Amino acid sequence: MEFRIGIPKLSGQIARALHRLRQPGMVSAGALWRLDTEKFGSPGLLSLRMDLALDSGGFVAASRGGFPWTVEQYVTLACTWAWAWWSQMDMPCEKALAPDQAAVRARVEETARLLALCLAEARRQRGDSGAYPWMQDPVPVLQGRMPDDYAYSAELAARVMGGDLPDFVGVGSMCTRQVGGPDGILTIVEALDRILPPRVELHLYGVKGDALRHLKGNPRVRSCDSMGWDDRARWAAFEQGRPSASVEERVAHLLRFSETNLAHIR
């Protein structure tokens, strides 16, 4: 199982630390969005030497009122850079964003609609220009709260993709879940295992720590990611009465976080 470390930007000491680790990473589209120009900035030359996946940053965007970029802008960012893979724009279903079942259902359906838009735009850009022969289709992201929600999301995604899911899909809204329980990480993975074709592997967004020990060796789970190290660095600074952690402290937390989580997988 692969563990991707989330980083907040693709330049500076934090990005260089991840590069030295030779550990795969994940970056949110929000890290590249420039408020002054309302456009995405360049990921930079360092990212060309790194194994990076692109996430749409749906949770942060939703908590701030919605995506500030268009589908066309996001897909262009995905098209014009050599990401290991890129996620569709999606609608997370954490309780802060979807307080009841009706809201969860609506966000699952909107995620499927966004998948259709991202897929169509990617194929349009690839077909119209011929300039991006390496470009992949977006990785569908399954969303929900309970197992039935994820089953419904998988059904909708398969319909969008032409009747069948690709070999690799993401599973969102995992970050704040318990490992076990009726809506826990293991329960959702087991439910998807029962309904997905055997060839389909999963990426679990935001899964870290003890959950990795339970997931290692699971043939369904290809990878997980987390940027939890940055929250720990900020909390440590807060406990010391400081408003923020220094870059050096954040790098130290990143290194410890990487070592700890890789140990869980081993």
PDB file of C-alpha atoms in Angstrom:
ATOM      1  CA  MET A   1       0.000   0.000   0.000  1.00  0.00           C
ATOM      2  CA  GLU A   2       1.245   3.456  -0.930  1.00  0.00           C
ATOM      3  CA  PHE A   3       1.085   6.404   1.456  1.00  0.00           C
ATOM      4  CA  ARG A   4       1.017   9.889  -0.057  1.00  0.00           C
ATOM      5  CA  ILE A   5       1.930  12.867   2.106  1.00  0.00           C
ATOM      6  CA  GLY A   6      -0.098  15.997   1.534  1.00  0.00           C
ATOM      7  CA  ILE A   7       1.819  19.253   1.225  1.00  0.00           C
ATOM      8  CA  PRO A   8       0.439  22.815   1.193  1.00  0.00           C
ATOM      9  CA  LYS A   9       2.495  24.120  -1.732  1.00  0.00           C
ATOM     10  CA  LEU A  10       5.071  23.004  -4.278  1.00  0.00           C
ATOM     11  CA  SER A  11       7.956  25.295  -3.433  1.00  0.00           C
ATOM     12  CA  GLY A  12      10.054  26.087  -0.368  1.00  0.00           C
ATOM     13  CA  GLN A  13      11.444  23.943   2.442  1.00  0.00           C
ATOM     14  CA  ILE A  14       8.389  21.715   2.884  1.00  0.00           C
ATOM     15  CA  ALA A  15       8.289  20.650  -0.766  1.00  0.00           C
ATOM     16  CA  ARG A  16      12.052  20.126  -0.771  1.00  0.00           C
ATOM     17  CA  ALA A  17      11.788  17.963   2.375  1.00  0.00           C
ATOM     18  CA  LEU A  18       9.242  15.705   0.685  1.00  0.00           C
ATOM     19  CA  HIS A  19      11.431  15.520  -2.412  1.00  0.00           C
ATOM     20  CA  ARG A  20      14.406  14.403  -0.307  1.00  0.00           C
ATOM     21  CA  LEU A  21      12.261  11.702   1.296  1.00  0.00           C
ATOM     22  CA  ARG A  22      11.428  10.319  -2.163  1.00  0.00           C
ATOM     23  CA  GLN A  23       7.949   9.785  -0.829  1.00  0.00           C
ATOM     24  CA  PRO A  24       4.903  10.231  -3.107  1.00  0.00           C
ATOM     25  CA  GLY A  25       2.831  13.309  -2.387  1.00  0.00           C
ATOM     26  CA  MET A  26      -0.586  14.865  -2.813  1.00  0.00           C
ATOM     27  CA  VAL A  27      -1.325  18.516  -3.435  1.00  0.00           C
ATOM     28  CA  SER A  28      -4.647  20.316  -3.403  1.00  0.00           C
ATOM     29  CA  ALA A  29      -5.654  22.527  -6.297  1.00  0.00           C
ATOM     30  CA  GLY A  30      -6.273  25.244  -3.715  1.00  0.00           C
ATOM     31  CA  ALA A  31      -2.533  25.405  -3.049  1.00  0.00           C
ATOM     32  CA  LEU A  32      -2.034  26.608  -6.616  1.00  0.00           C
ATOM     33  CA  TRP A  33      -5.000  28.992  -6.844  1.00  0.00           C
ATOM     34  CA  ARG A  34      -4.132  32.690  -6.917  1.00  0.00           C
ATOM     35  CA  LEU A  35      -6.783  34.997  -5.527  1.00  0.00           C
ATOM     36  CA  ASP A  36      -5.251  38.063  -7.147  1.00  0.00           C
ATOM     37  CA  THR A  37      -5.526  36.725 -10.705  1.00  0.00           C
ATOM     38  CA  GLU A  38      -8.299  34.128 -10.175  1.00  0.00           C
ATOM     39  CA  LYS A  39      -6.134  31.643 -12.026  1.00  0.00           C
ATOM     40  CA  PHE A  40      -3.959  28.656 -11.157  1.00  0.00           C
ATOM     41  CA  GLY A  41      -0.246  29.288 -10.837  1.00  0.00           C
ATOM     42  CA  SER A  42       2.427  26.973 -12.194  1.00  0.00           C
ATOM     43  CA  PRO A  43       3.279  23.976  -9.998  1.00  0.00           C
ATOM     44  CA  GLY A  44       6.958  24.795 -10.566  1.00  0.00           C
ATOM     45  CA  LEU A  45       9.971  22.856 -11.749  1.00  0.00           C
ATOM     46  CA  LEU A  46      10.532  20.978  -8.469  1.00  0.00           C
ATOM     47  CA  SER A  47       7.222  19.167  -8.930  1.00  0.00           C
ATOM     48  CA  LEU A  48       8.497  17.658 -12.179  1.00  0.00           C
ATOM     49  CA  ARG A  49      10.952  15.603 -10.114  1.00  0.00           C
ATOM     50  CA  MET A  50       8.293  14.415  -7.670  1.00  0.00           C
ATOM     51  CA  ASP A  51       5.569  11.771  -7.695  1.00  0.00           C
ATOM     52  CA  LEU A  52       2.506  13.945  -7.098  1.00  0.00           C
ATOM     53  CA  ALA A  53      -1.225  13.402  -7.355  1.00  0.00           C
ATOM     54  CA  LEU A  54      -3.680  16.306  -7.679  1.00  0.00           C
ATOM     55  CA  ASP A  55      -6.742  16.653  -5.445  1.00  0.00           C
ATOM     56  CA  SER A  56      -9.536  19.130  -6.093  1.00  0.00           C
ATOM     57  CA  GLY A  57      -9.654  20.358  -2.486  1.00  0.00           C
ATOM     58  CA  GLY A  58     -13.391  19.835  -2.243  1.00  0.00           C
ATOM     59  CA  PHE A  59     -13.724  20.054   1.542  1.00  0.00           C
ATOM     60  CA  VAL A  60     -11.930  23.380   1.906  1.00  0.00           C
ATOM     61  CA  ALA A  61     -13.722  24.778  -1.132  1.00  0.00           C
ATOM     62  CA  ALA A  62     -17.132  23.714   0.189  1.00  0.00           C
ATOM     63  CA  SER A  63     -16.429  25.159   3.637  1.00  0.00           C
ATOM     64  CA  ARG A  64     -15.703  28.493   1.940  1.00  0.00           C
ATOM     65  CA  GLY A  65     -18.825  28.549  -0.204  1.00  0.00           C
ATOM     66  CA  GLY A  66     -17.844  26.484  -3.234  1.00  0.00           C
ATOM     67  CA  PHE A  67     -15.108  26.016  -5.802  1.00  0.00           C
ATOM     68  CA  PRO A  68     -13.624  29.375  -6.840  1.00  0.00           C
ATOM     69  CA  TRP A  69     -12.419  27.855 -10.125  1.00  0.00           C
ATOM     70  CA  THR A  70     -14.371  26.492 -13.050  1.00  0.00           C
ATOM     71  CA  VAL A  71     -14.308  22.921 -14.305  1.00  0.00           C
ATOM     72  CA  GLU A  72     -12.408  24.146 -17.375  1.00  0.00           C
ATOM     73  CA  GLN A  73      -9.732  25.836 -15.239  1.00  0.00           C
ATOM     74  CA  TYR A  74      -9.292  22.785 -13.032  1.00  0.00           C
ATOM     75  CA  VAL A  75      -9.100  20.334 -15.911  1.00  0.00           C
ATOM     76  CA  THR A  76      -6.593  22.564 -17.690  1.00  0.00           C
ATOM     77  CA  LEU A  77      -4.393  22.397 -14.579  1.00  0.00           C
ATOM     78  CA  ALA A  78      -4.736  18.614 -14.660  1.00  0.00           C
ATOM     79  CA  CYS A  79      -4.039  18.514 -18.402  1.00  0.00           C
ATOM     80  CA  THR A  80      -0.948  20.626 -18.549  1.00  0.00           C
ATOM     81  CA  TRP A  81       1.131  19.050 -15.796  1.00  0.00           C
ATOM     82  CA  ALA A  82       2.464  15.525 -15.384  1.00  0.00           C
ATOM     83  CA  TRP A  83       0.529  14.398 -12.300  1.00  0.00           C
ATOM     84  CA  ALA A  84       0.678  10.741 -11.301  1.00  0.00           C
ATOM     85  CA  TRP A  85      -3.130  10.966 -11.367  1.00  0.00           C
ATOM     86  CA  TRP A  86      -5.782  13.578 -10.678  1.00  0.00           C
ATOM     87  CA  SER A  87      -9.085  13.517  -8.834  1.00  0.00           C
ATOM     88  CA  GLN A  88     -12.358  14.764 -10.204  1.00  0.00           C
ATOM     89  CA  MET A  89     -13.926  17.787  -8.513  1.00  0.00           C
ATOM     90  CA  ASP A  90     -16.205  16.348  -5.830  1.00  0.00           C
ATOM     91  CA  MET A  91     -18.570  17.233  -2.978  1.00  0.00           C
ATOM     92  CA  PRO A  92     -17.463  15.848   0.413  1.00  0.00           C
ATOM     93  CA  CYS A  93     -20.132  14.687   2.841  1.00  0.00           C
ATOM     94  CA  GLU A  94     -18.732  15.362   6.304  1.00  0.00           C
ATOM     95  CA  LYS A  95     -21.407  16.365   8.830  1.00  0.00           C
ATOM     96  CA  ALA A  96     -20.248  19.970   8.795  1.00  0.00           C
ATOM     97  CA  LEU A  97     -21.185  20.111   5.111  1.00  0.00           C
ATOM     98  CA  ALA A  98     -24.064  17.631   4.919  1.00  0.00           C
ATOM     99  CA  PRO A  99     -26.035  17.629   8.190  1.00  0.00           C
ATOM    100  CA  ASP A 100     -28.774  15.198   7.108  1.00  0.00           C
ATOM    101  CA  GLN A 101     -29.422  12.360   4.687  1.00  0.00           C
ATOM    102  CA  ALA A 102     -31.071  14.590   2.110  1.00  0.00           C
ATOM    103  CA  ALA A 103     -27.954  16.758   1.984  1.00  0.00           C
ATOM    104  CA  VAL A 104     -25.705  13.687   1.699  1.00  0.00           C
ATOM    105  CA  ARG A 105     -27.799  12.361  -1.185  1.00  0.00           C
ATOM    106  CA  ALA A 106     -27.688  15.705  -2.983  1.00  0.00           C
ATOM    107  CA  ARG A 107     -23.908  15.919  -2.635  1.00  0.00           C
ATOM    108  CA  VAL A 108     -23.443  12.355  -3.884  1.00  0.00           C
ATOM    109  CA  GLU A 109     -25.493  13.219  -6.973  1.00  0.00           C
ATOM    110  CA  GLU A 110     -23.618  16.497  -7.494  1.00  0.00           C
ATOM    111  CA  THR A 111     -20.332  14.575  -7.289  1.00  0.00           C
ATOM    112  CA  ALA A 112     -21.532  12.373 -10.159  1.00  0.00           C
ATOM    113  CA  ARG A 113     -22.511  15.465 -12.159  1.00  0.00           C
ATOM    114  CA  LEU A 114     -19.060  16.988 -11.584  1.00  0.00           C
ATOM    115  CA  LEU A 115     -17.435  13.724 -12.695  1.00  0.00           C
ATOM    116  CA  ALA A 116     -19.367  13.937 -15.958  1.00  0.00           C
ATOM    117  CA  LEU A 117     -18.253  17.547 -16.472  1.00  0.00           C
ATOM    118  CA  CYS A 118     -14.586  16.828 -15.636  1.00  0.00           C
ATOM    119  CA  LEU A 119     -14.552  13.767 -17.883  1.00  0.00           C
ATOM    120  CA  ALA A 120     -16.148  15.597 -20.803  1.00  0.00           C
ATOM    121  CA  GLU A 121     -13.807  18.577 -20.446  1.00  0.00           C
ATOM    122  CA  ALA A 122     -10.719  16.354 -20.220  1.00  0.00           C
ATOM    123  CA  ARG A 123     -11.687  14.493 -23.359  1.00  0.00           C
ATOM    124  CA  ARG A 124     -12.543  17.751 -25.124  1.00  0.00           C
ATOM    125  CA  GLN A 125      -9.166  19.298 -24.327  1.00  0.00           C
ATOM    126  CA  ARG A 126      -7.312  16.150 -25.267  1.00  0.00           C
ATOM    127  CA  GLY A 127      -9.247  15.736 -28.486  1.00  0.00           C
ATOM    128  CA  ASP A 128      -9.353  19.365 -29.587  1.00  0.00           C
ATOM    129  CA  SER A 129      -5.693  20.212 -29.200  1.00  0.00           C
ATOM    130  CA  GLY A 130      -3.898  16.878 -29.351  1.00  0.00           C
ATOM    131  CA  ALA A 131      -1.332  18.595 -27.141  1.00  0.00           C
ATOM    132  CA  TYR A 132      -1.768  16.370 -24.092  1.00  0.00           C
ATOM    133  CA  PRO A 133      -1.389  12.760 -25.292  1.00  0.00           C
ATOM    134  CA  TRP A 134      -0.292  11.684 -21.790  1.00  0.00           C
ATOM    135  CA  MET A 135      -3.421  12.987 -20.130  1.00  0.00           C
ATOM    136  CA  GLN A 136      -5.537  10.559 -18.124  1.00  0.00           C
ATOM    137  CA  ASP A 137      -9.220  10.702 -17.346  1.00  0.00           C
ATOM    138  CA  PRO A 138     -10.043  11.949 -13.839  1.00  0.00           C
ATOM    139  CA  VAL A 139     -10.086   9.465 -10.981  1.00  0.00           C
ATOM    140  CA  PRO A 140     -13.746   9.199  -9.882  1.00  0.00           C
ATOM    141  CA  VAL A 141     -14.346   9.959  -6.207  1.00  0.00           C
ATOM    142  CA  LEU A 142     -17.056   8.025  -4.381  1.00  0.00           C
ATOM    143  CA  GLN A 143     -18.810  10.050  -1.702  1.00  0.00           C
ATOM    144  CA  GLY A 144     -21.266   9.471   1.107  1.00  0.00           C
ATOM    145  CA  ARG A 145     -21.758   8.906   4.810  1.00  0.00           C
ATOM    146  CA  MET A 146     -23.044   5.343   5.195  1.00  0.00           C
ATOM    147  CA  PRO A 147     -22.273   2.226   3.116  1.00  0.00           C
ATOM    148  CA  ASP A 148     -25.466   2.603   1.049  1.00  0.00           C
ATOM    149  CA  ASP A 149     -24.432   6.134   0.083  1.00  0.00           C
ATOM    150  CA  TYR A 150     -21.145   4.883  -1.293  1.00  0.00           C
ATOM    151  CA  ALA A 151     -22.884   2.076  -3.171  1.00  0.00           C
ATOM    152  CA  TYR A 152     -25.186   4.659  -4.778  1.00  0.00           C
ATOM    153  CA  SER A 153     -22.186   6.881  -5.596  1.00  0.00           C
ATOM    154  CA  ALA A 154     -20.416   3.934  -7.243  1.00  0.00           C
ATOM    155  CA  GLU A 155     -23.518   3.199  -9.304  1.00  0.00           C
ATOM    156  CA  LEU A 156     -23.738   6.803 -10.512  1.00  0.00           C
ATOM    157  CA  ALA A 157     -20.002   6.998 -11.264  1.00  0.00           C
ATOM    158  CA  ALA A 158     -20.110   3.791 -13.285  1.00  0.00           C
ATOM    159  CA  ARG A 159     -23.005   5.200 -15.304  1.00  0.00           C
ATOM    160  CA  VAL A 160     -21.034   8.384 -16.030  1.00  0.00           C
ATOM    161  CA  MET A 161     -17.967   6.366 -17.070  1.00  0.00           C
ATOM    162  CA  GLY A 162     -19.952   4.481 -19.679  1.00  0.00           C
ATOM    163  CA  GLY A 163     -21.290   1.596 -17.616  1.00  0.00           C
ATOM    164  CA  ASP A 164     -18.222   0.464 -15.693  1.00  0.00           C
ATOM    165  CA  LEU A 165     -15.777   1.946 -13.217  1.00  0.00           C
ATOM    166  CA  PRO A 166     -12.073   2.272 -14.069  1.00  0.00           C
ATOM    167  CA  ASP A 167      -9.447   0.183 -12.263  1.00  0.00           C
ATOM    168  CA  PHE A 168      -8.737   2.942  -9.715  1.00  0.00           C
ATOM    169  CA  VAL A 169     -11.247   5.092  -7.819  1.00  0.00           C
ATOM    170  CA  GLY A 170     -11.082   7.389  -4.815  1.00  0.00           C
ATOM    171  CA  VAL A 171     -13.149   7.198  -1.642  1.00  0.00           C
ATOM    172  CA  GLY A 172     -13.814  10.567  -0.042  1.00  0.00           C
ATOM    173  CA  SER A 173     -15.009  11.872   3.331  1.00  0.00           C
ATOM    174  CA  MET A 174     -12.707   9.481   5.191  1.00  0.00           C
ATOM    175  CA  CYS A 175     -10.519  11.929   7.120  1.00  0.00           C
ATOM    176  CA  THR A 176     -12.466  12.288  10.371  1.00  0.00           C
ATOM    177  CA  ARG A 177     -13.960   8.772  10.619  1.00  0.00           C
ATOM    178  CA  GLN A 178     -13.465   6.139  13.249  1.00  0.00           C
ATOM    179  CA  VAL A 179     -11.672   3.001  12.099  1.00  0.00           C
ATOM    180  CA  GLY A 180     -14.597   0.745  13.050  1.00  0.00           C
ATOM    181  CA  GLY A 181     -18.314   1.162  13.624  1.00  0.00           C
ATOM    182  CA  PRO A 182     -21.334   1.292  11.285  1.00  0.00           C
ATOM    183  CA  ASP A 183     -19.871   4.154   9.251  1.00  0.00           C
ATOM    184  CA  GLY A 184     -16.185   3.508   9.987  1.00  0.00           C
ATOM    185  CA  ILE A 185     -13.373   3.274   7.479  1.00  0.00           C
ATOM    186  CA  LEU A 186     -13.234  -0.521   7.549  1.00  0.00           C
ATOM    187  CA  THR A 187     -17.001  -0.809   7.177  1.00  0.00           C
ATOM    188  CA  ILE A 188     -17.023   1.408   4.080  1.00  0.00           C
ATOM    189  CA  VAL A 189     -14.122  -0.484   2.500  1.00  0.00           C
ATOM    190  CA  GLU A 190     -15.779  -3.840   3.210  1.00  0.00           C
ATOM    191  CA  ALA A 191     -19.078  -2.628   1.737  1.00  0.00           C
ATOM    192  CA  LEU A 192     -17.345  -1.452  -1.445  1.00  0.00           C
ATOM    193  CA  ASP A 193     -15.419  -4.713  -1.639  1.00  0.00           C
ATOM    194  CA  ARG A 194     -18.718  -6.582  -1.876  1.00  0.00           C
ATOM    195  CA  ILE A 195     -20.067  -4.565  -4.796  1.00  0.00           C
ATOM    196  CA  LEU A 196     -17.088  -3.447  -6.891  1.00  0.00           C
ATOM    197  CA  PRO A 197     -15.554  -5.569  -9.659  1.00  0.00           C
ATOM    198  CA  PRO A 198     -12.477  -7.450  -8.346  1.00  0.00           C
ATOM    199  CA  ARG A 199     -10.073  -5.397 -10.485  1.00  0.00           C
ATOM    200  CA  VAL A 200     -11.045  -2.019  -8.928  1.00  0.00           C
ATOM    201  CA  GLU A 201      -8.558  -0.617  -6.391  1.00  0.00           C
ATOM    202  CA  LEU A 202      -9.171   2.263  -3.985  1.00  0.00           C
ATOM    203  CA  HIS A 203      -7.477   5.426  -2.830  1.00  0.00           C
ATOM    204  CA  LEU A 204      -8.691   6.539   0.606  1.00  0.00           C
ATOM    205  CA  TYR A 205      -8.447  10.302   1.112  1.00  0.00           C
ATOM    206  CA  GLY A 206      -7.256  11.476   4.514  1.00  0.00           C
ATOM    207  CA  VAL A 207      -6.627   8.037   6.051  1.00  0.00           C
ATOM    208  CA  LYS A 208      -3.625   7.779   8.378  1.00  0.00           C
ATOM    209  CA  GLY A 209      -2.375   6.396  11.656  1.00  0.00           C
ATOM    210  CA  ASP A 210      -3.829   3.267  13.227  1.00  0.00           C
ATOM    211  CA  ALA A 211      -6.230   2.735  10.323  1.00  0.00           C
ATOM    212  CA  LEU A 212      -3.255   1.909   8.094  1.00  0.00           C
ATOM    213  CA  ARG A 213      -2.370  -1.114  10.225  1.00  0.00           C
ATOM    214  CA  HIS A 214      -5.860  -2.501   9.661  1.00  0.00           C
ATOM    215  CA  LEU A 215      -5.778  -1.792   5.932  1.00  0.00           C
ATOM    216  CA  LYS A 216      -2.281  -3.011   5.049  1.00  0.00           C
ATOM    217  CA  GLY A 217      -2.432  -6.123   2.916  1.00  0.00           C
ATOM    218  CA  ASN A 218      -6.001  -5.362   1.822  1.00  0.00           C
ATOM    219  CA  PRO A 219      -5.968  -5.992  -1.942  1.00  0.00           C
ATOM    220  CA  ARG A 220      -8.631  -3.324  -2.477  1.00  0.00           C
ATOM    221  CA  VAL A 221      -6.582  -0.454  -1.052  1.00  0.00           C
ATOM    222  CA  ARG A 222      -3.841   0.779  -3.357  1.00  0.00           C
ATOM    223  CA  SER A 223      -3.103   4.014  -1.507  1.00  0.00           C
ATOM    224  CA  CYS A 224      -4.015   6.552   1.179  1.00  0.00           C
ATOM    225  CA  ASP A 225      -2.971  10.142   1.817  1.00  0.00           C
ATOM    226  CA  SER A 226      -2.921  12.641   4.641  1.00  0.00           C
ATOM    227  CA  MET A 227      -1.652  16.096   5.540  1.00  0.00           C
ATOM    228  CA  GLY A 228      -2.260  15.510   9.239  1.00  0.00           C
ATOM    229  CA  TRP A 229       1.322  16.466  10.078  1.00  0.00           C
ATOM    230  CA  ASP A 230       0.535  20.150   9.505  1.00  0.00           C
ATOM    231  CA  ASP A 231      -2.377  20.147  11.949  1.00  0.00           C
ATOM    232  CA  ARG A 232      -0.100  18.562  14.554  1.00  0.00           C
ATOM    233  CA  ALA A 233       2.541  21.224  13.998  1.00  0.00           C
ATOM    234  CA  ARG A 234      -0.016  24.006  14.397  1.00  0.00           C
ATOM    235  CA  TRP A 235      -1.488  22.411  17.522  1.00  0.00           C
ATOM    236  CA  ALA A 236       1.955  21.989  19.091  1.00  0.00           C
ATOM    237  CA  ALA A 237       2.644  25.688  18.539  1.00  0.00           C
ATOM    238  CA  PHE A 238      -0.759  26.613  20.004  1.00  0.00           C
ATOM    239  CA  GLU A 239      -0.073  24.582  23.137  1.00  0.00           C
ATOM    240  CA  GLN A 240       3.111  26.603  23.589  1.00  0.00           C
ATOM    241  CA  GLY A 241       1.196  29.852  23.310  1.00  0.00           C
ATOM    242  CA  ARG A 242       2.413  30.687  19.823  1.00  0.00           C
ATOM    243  CA  PRO A 243       0.119  31.585  16.887  1.00  0.00           C
ATOM    244  CA  SER A 244       1.926  29.401  14.365  1.00  0.00           C
ATOM    245  CA  ALA A 245       4.738  26.917  13.877  1.00  0.00           C
ATOM    246  CA  SER A 246       7.942  27.817  12.075  1.00  0.00           C
ATOM    247  CA  VAL A 247       8.734  26.232   8.732  1.00  0.00           C
ATOM    248  CA  GLU A 248      11.516  24.232  10.389  1.00  0.00           C
ATOM    249  CA  GLU A 249       9.063  22.871  12.966  1.00  0.00           C
ATOM    250  CA  ARG A 250       6.575  21.969  10.253  1.00  0.00           C
ATOM    251  CA  VAL A 251       9.269  20.099   8.324  1.00  0.00           C
ATOM    252  CA  ALA A 252      10.201  18.184  11.484  1.00  0.00           C
ATOM    253  CA  HIS A 253       6.562  17.182  11.962  1.00  0.00           C
ATOM    254  CA  LEU A 254       6.342  16.107   8.313  1.00  0.00           C
ATOM    255  CA  LEU A 255       9.382  13.854   8.726  1.00  0.00           C
ATOM    256  CA  ARG A 256       8.059  12.255  11.926  1.00  0.00           C
ATOM    257  CA  PHE A 257       4.610  11.845  10.397  1.00  0.00           C
ATOM    258  CA  SER A 258       6.064  10.079   7.361  1.00  0.00           C
ATOM    259  CA  GLU A 259       8.156   7.735   9.492  1.00  0.00           C
ATOM    260  CA  THR A 260       5.256   6.857  11.811  1.00  0.00           C
ATOM    261  CA  ASN A 261       2.745   6.151   9.066  1.00  0.00           C
ATOM    262  CA  LEU A 262       5.148   4.126   6.952  1.00  0.00           C
ATOM    263  CA  ALA A 263       5.880   2.055  10.070  1.00  0.00           C
ATOM    264  CA  HIS A 264       2.138   1.304  10.349  1.00  0.00           C
ATOM    265  CA  ILE A 265       2.125   0.034   6.767  1.00  0.00           C
ATOM    266  CA  ARG A 266       5.233  -2.093   7.290  1.00  0.00           C
TER     267      ARG A 266
END
